[in-house]
Tab-separated table of C-alpha atoms in Angstrom:
chain	number	residue	atom	x	y	z
J	1349	ASP	CA	6.357	17.488	23.665
J	1350	ALA	CA	6.589	17.168	27.468
J	1351	GLY	CA	9.994	18.803	27.904
J	1352	ILE	CA	11.851	16.475	25.580
J	1353	THR	CA	14.205	17.873	22.937
J	1354	GLN	CA	15.767	15.780	20.296
J	1355	SER	CA	18.684	17.031	18.227
J	1356	PRO	CA	19.284	17.232	15.387
J	1357	ARG	CA	15.713	17.080	13.885
J	1358	HIS	CA	17.044	16.018	10.541
J	1359	LYS	CA	20.405	14.594	9.420
J	1360	VAL	CA	21.802	13.198	6.255
J	1361	THR	CA	25.028	11.231	6.540
J	1362	GLU	CA	27.142	8.833	4.472
J	1363	THR	CA	27.589	5.108	5.134
J	1364	GLY	CA	30.377	4.371	7.465
J	1365	THR	CA	30.336	7.690	9.368
J	1366	PRO	CA	29.604	7.891	13.075
J	1367	VAL	CA	26.430	9.677	14.134
J	1368	THR	CA	25.257	10.752	17.536
J	1369	LEU	CA	21.692	11.717	18.385
J	1370	ARG	CA	20.876	13.580	21.470
J	1371	CYS	CA	17.848	13.455	23.723
J	1372	HIS	CA	17.444	16.087	26.430
J	1373	GLN	CA	14.636	16.134	29.030
J	1374	THR	CA	13.629	18.685	31.593
J	1375	GLU	CA	11.145	16.443	33.437
J	1376	ASN	CA	13.735	14.677	35.674
J	1377	HIS	CA	12.254	11.321	34.654
J	1378	ARG	CA	14.370	8.359	35.495
J	1379	TYR	CA	13.637	6.166	32.488
J	1380	MET	CA	14.646	7.060	28.957
J	1381	TYR	CA	14.244	5.131	25.756
J	1382	TRP	CA	15.385	5.212	22.116
J	1383	TYR	CA	13.023	3.815	19.520
J	1384	ARG	CA	13.174	3.686	15.736
J	1385	GLN	CA	10.062	3.908	13.537
J	1386	ASP	CA	9.982	2.268	10.157
J	1387	PRO	CA	6.992	1.606	7.831
J	1388	GLY	CA	5.418	-1.752	8.579
J	1389	HIS	CA	7.314	-2.195	11.825
J	1390	GLY	CA	5.788	0.254	14.219
J	1391	LEU	CA	8.237	1.392	16.887
J	1392	ARG	CA	11.020	-0.867	17.931
J	1393	LEU	CA	13.067	-0.393	21.040
J	1394	ILE	CA	16.818	0.109	20.523
J	1395	HIS	CA	18.146	0.801	24.027
J	1396	TYR	CA	16.835	2.167	27.213
J	1397	SER	CA	18.148	3.579	30.494
J	1398	TYR	CA	16.915	3.239	33.998
J	1399	GLY	CA	19.294	5.748	35.517
J	1400	VAL	CA	22.570	7.522	35.177
J	1401	LYS	CA	25.102	5.087	33.649
J	1402	ASP	CA	22.496	2.300	33.705
J	1403	THR	CA	21.515	1.175	30.331
J	1404	ASP	CA	20.247	-1.948	28.580
J	1405	LYS	CA	19.583	-3.362	25.158
J	1406	GLY	CA	16.209	-3.443	23.381
J	1407	GLU	CA	15.107	-5.639	20.530
J	1408	VAL	CA	17.121	-3.921	17.744
J	1409	SER	CA	20.338	-2.857	19.502
J	1410	ASP	CA	22.917	-4.146	17.015
J	1411	GLY	CA	24.926	-1.330	15.541
J	1412	TYR	CA	23.859	1.136	18.208
J	1413	SER	CA	25.349	2.266	21.559
J	1414	VAL	CA	24.045	4.603	24.174
J	1415	SER	CA	25.304	6.673	27.053
J	1416	ARG	CA	23.714	8.469	29.953
J	1417	SER	CA	26.055	10.565	32.034
J	1418	LYS	CA	23.412	12.860	33.347
J	1419	THR	CA	19.750	12.371	34.241
J	1420	GLU	CA	18.620	14.824	31.555
J	1421	ASP	CA	20.651	13.555	28.580
J	1422	PHE	CA	20.531	10.232	26.679
J	1423	LEU	CA	22.755	9.818	23.638
J	1424	LEU	CA	22.330	7.364	20.872
J	1425	THR	CA	25.414	6.601	18.737
J	1426	LEU	CA	25.636	4.811	15.446
J	1427	GLU	CA	29.240	3.878	15.409
J	1428	SER	CA	29.362	3.273	11.613
J	1429	ALA	CA	26.111	4.191	9.975
J	1430	THR	CA	24.494	1.819	7.408
J	1431	SER	CA	21.700	2.401	4.973
J	1432	SER	CA	19.510	0.069	7.017
J	1433	GLN	CA	19.700	2.615	9.839
J	1434	THR	CA	17.871	5.191	7.769
J	1435	SER	CA	14.829	5.732	9.943
J	1436	VAL	CA	13.012	8.104	12.267
J	1437	TYR	CA	14.387	7.940	15.768
J	1438	PHE	CA	12.293	8.842	18.803
J	1439	CYS	CA	13.347	9.358	22.297
J	1440	ALA	CA	10.804	8.691	25.094
J	1441	ILE	CA	10.827	9.093	28.874
J	1442	SER	CA	8.778	7.705	31.661
J	1443	GLU	CA	8.526	8.420	35.315
J	1444	ALA	CA	7.790	4.871	36.524
J	1445	ARG	CA	9.618	1.637	35.837
J	1446	GLY	CA	6.446	-0.125	34.570
J	1447	ASN	CA	6.310	1.667	31.224
J	1448	GLU	CA	2.963	3.006	32.316
J	1449	LYS	CA	3.066	6.030	30.186
J	1450	LEU	CA	5.658	7.224	27.785
J	1451	PHE	CA	6.280	10.799	26.692
J	1452	PHE	CA	7.893	11.094	23.253
J	1453	GLY	CA	10.081	13.650	21.616
J	1454	SER	CA	9.413	14.989	18.138
J	1455	GLY	CA	11.861	12.688	16.472
J	1456	THR	CA	15.019	12.767	14.336
J	1457	GLN	CA	14.780	11.893	10.707
J	1458	LEU	CA	18.110	10.237	9.768
J	1459	SER	CA	19.078	9.402	6.233
J	1460	VAL	CA	22.147	7.261	5.588
J	1461	LEU	CA	23.210	7.475	1.932
R	518	SER	CA	5.394	-10.801	13.623
R	519	GLN	CA	4.584	-8.130	16.175
R	520	GLN	CA	3.024	-8.581	19.581
R	521	GLY	CA	0.316	-5.922	18.816
R	522	GLU	CA	-1.220	-5.660	15.379
R	523	GLU	CA	-3.832	-3.067	14.521
R	524	ASP	CA	-6.678	-3.532	12.130
R	525	PRO	CA	-7.537	-1.852	9.862
R	526	GLN	CA	-4.213	-0.431	8.567
R	527	ALA	CA	-6.090	2.626	7.287
R	528	LEU	CA	-9.544	4.141	7.850
R	529	SER	CA	-11.366	7.037	6.149
R	530	ILE	CA	-14.487	8.505	7.673
R	531	GLN	CA	-16.563	11.642	7.558
R	532	GLU	CA	-16.503	14.192	10.335
R	533	GLY	CA	-19.045	13.320	12.956
R	534	GLU	CA	-18.838	9.634	12.357
R	535	ASN	CA	-17.306	7.116	14.807
R	536	ALA	CA	-13.958	5.453	14.188
R	537	THR	CA	-13.166	1.992	15.506
R	538	MET	CA	-9.849	0.262	15.346
R	539	ASN	CA	-8.676	-3.008	16.806
R	540	CYS	CA	-5.481	-4.344	18.259
R	541	SER	CA	-4.668	-8.051	18.668
R	542	TYR	CA	-1.733	-9.448	20.640
R	543	LYS	CA	-0.197	-12.799	21.355
R	544	THR	CA	1.095	-13.120	24.907
R	545	SER	CA	-0.378	-12.306	28.308
R	546	ILE	CA	-0.220	-8.609	29.167
R	547	ASN	CA	-0.094	-6.384	32.165
R	548	ASN	CA	-1.588	-3.373	30.353
R	549	LEU	CA	-2.454	-2.101	26.929
R	550	GLN	CA	-1.979	1.467	25.871
R	551	TRP	CA	-3.167	3.529	22.911
R	552	TYR	CA	-1.099	6.353	21.478
R	553	ARG	CA	-1.828	8.955	18.736
R	554	GLN	CA	0.775	10.261	16.337
R	555	ASN	CA	0.157	13.304	14.210
R	556	SER	CA	2.196	13.608	10.999
R	557	GLY	CA	5.813	14.499	11.665
R	558	ARG	CA	5.356	14.402	15.504
R	559	GLY	CA	6.080	12.076	18.303
R	560	LEU	CA	3.465	9.763	19.885
R	561	VAL	CA	1.085	11.076	22.489
R	562	HIS	CA	-0.357	8.807	25.108
R	563	LEU	CA	-4.132	8.545	25.034
R	564	ILE	CA	-5.255	5.903	27.429
R	565	LEU	CA	-4.109	2.860	29.418
R	566	ILE	CA	-6.215	-0.196	30.316
R	567	ARG	CA	-5.033	-2.806	32.668
R	568	SER	CA	-5.447	-6.494	32.229
R	569	ASN	CA	-8.131	-6.691	34.921
R	570	GLU	CA	-10.207	-3.933	33.315
R	571	ARG	CA	-12.717	-4.434	30.506
R	572	GLU	CA	-13.572	-0.910	29.425
R	573	LYS	CA	-12.273	2.544	29.909
R	574	HIS	CA	-13.421	5.989	28.793
R	575	SER	CA	-11.612	9.260	28.244
R	576	GLY	CA	-13.592	12.058	26.659
R	577	ARG	CA	-14.593	10.916	23.232
R	578	LEU	CA	-12.422	7.780	23.518
R	579	ARG	CA	-13.636	4.371	24.561
R	580	VAL	CA	-11.274	1.439	24.903
R	581	THR	CA	-12.288	-2.181	25.506
R	582	LEU	CA	-10.072	-5.115	26.371
R	583	ASP	CA	-10.969	-8.756	25.955
R	584	THR	CA	-8.110	-10.813	27.414
R	585	SER	CA	-9.747	-14.079	26.428
R	586	LYS	CA	-9.515	-13.025	22.823
R	587	LYS	CA	-6.309	-11.137	23.318
R	588	SER	CA	-7.710	-8.070	21.654
R	589	SER	CA	-8.577	-4.425	22.331
R	590	SER	CA	-10.568	-1.885	20.499
R	591	LEU	CA	-10.346	1.959	20.332
R	592	LEU	CA	-13.516	3.888	19.505
R	593	ILE	CA	-13.388	7.579	18.716
R	594	THR	CA	-16.909	8.944	18.831
R	595	ALA	CA	-18.056	12.033	16.869
R	596	SER	CA	-14.749	12.362	15.040
R	597	ARG	CA	-13.277	15.640	14.060
R	598	ALA	CA	-10.816	16.627	11.385
R	599	ALA	CA	-8.241	17.100	14.179
R	600	ASP	CA	-8.520	13.368	14.933
R	601	THR	CA	-6.699	12.640	11.669
R	602	ALA	CA	-3.621	10.807	12.842
R	603	SER	CA	-2.026	7.380	13.254
R	604	TYR	CA	-3.117	5.375	16.252
R	605	PHE	CA	-0.932	2.733	17.873
R	606	CYS	CA	-1.530	0.175	20.478
R	607	ALA	CA	1.254	-0.866	22.810
R	608	THR	CA	1.215	-3.921	25.063
R	609	LYS	CA	3.222	-4.378	28.272
R	610	GLU	CA	3.931	-7.995	28.705
R	611	ALA	CA	2.891	-9.713	31.953
R	612	ALA	CA	6.415	-11.178	32.270
R	613	GLY	CA	9.120	-8.593	32.081
R	614	ASN	CA	9.091	-4.911	31.405
R	615	LYS	CA	8.831	-4.842	27.634
R	616	LEU	CA	6.427	-2.481	25.886
R	617	THR	CA	5.748	-3.482	22.270
R	618	PHE	CA	4.089	-1.305	19.716
R	619	GLY	CA	1.921	-2.403	16.788
R	620	GLY	CA	2.210	-1.030	13.260
R	621	GLY	CA	-0.606	1.487	13.703
R	622	THR	CA	-3.914	2.481	12.078
R	623	ARG	CA	-3.967	5.612	9.881
R	624	VAL	CA	-7.177	7.505	10.372
R	625	LEU	CA	-8.331	10.201	7.941
R	626	VAL	CA	-11.299	12.288	9.055
R	627	LYS	CA	-12.743	14.287	6.135
R	628	PRO	CA	-14.504	17.538	6.863
């Protein structure tokens, strides 16, 4: 999957606990994105980054924070997980600003009980 | 509702047949992209068509874009069992940098 590694691949956690998902890329692409995929909703953008320490909110950012301290790593944190955050989370990268072509990781299946 | 919506939601065909799926959107776009997702995997970019283009080909894929109707179609010719997947359209709005995905079409190609 284009040099993108997401970890963990699967996680089960309890409501109220903090969770951090990691995305690591070896492509040196500037832009990185976190999406969530839910039945009936397609993919929805949570947060994105256009460089080290430069991040911005997507359409469903409430309850999520991100950090990017290095070009290759983009972390997604659920400060206090809720059952509504049960989803499949995908990291994506792109080389150009214009969202011309995204490369996706294999996803993280998160279950919040 | 979503910017891009695919139709049909699901499609079942025999190997060798053609598969056609459609995507409709609401606002003016800069480009429209199609992605494929195999079960349990991430999305893979298939093809991008810009707002000033009407048709594009890539191997067995043919994409059309009708900006007057705000719609696009993806045709897979001579389908194979390996084409079984979900297909998503994504639209990049003309204003801003937002890329919005539709809900997808699930395609089953029976051998």
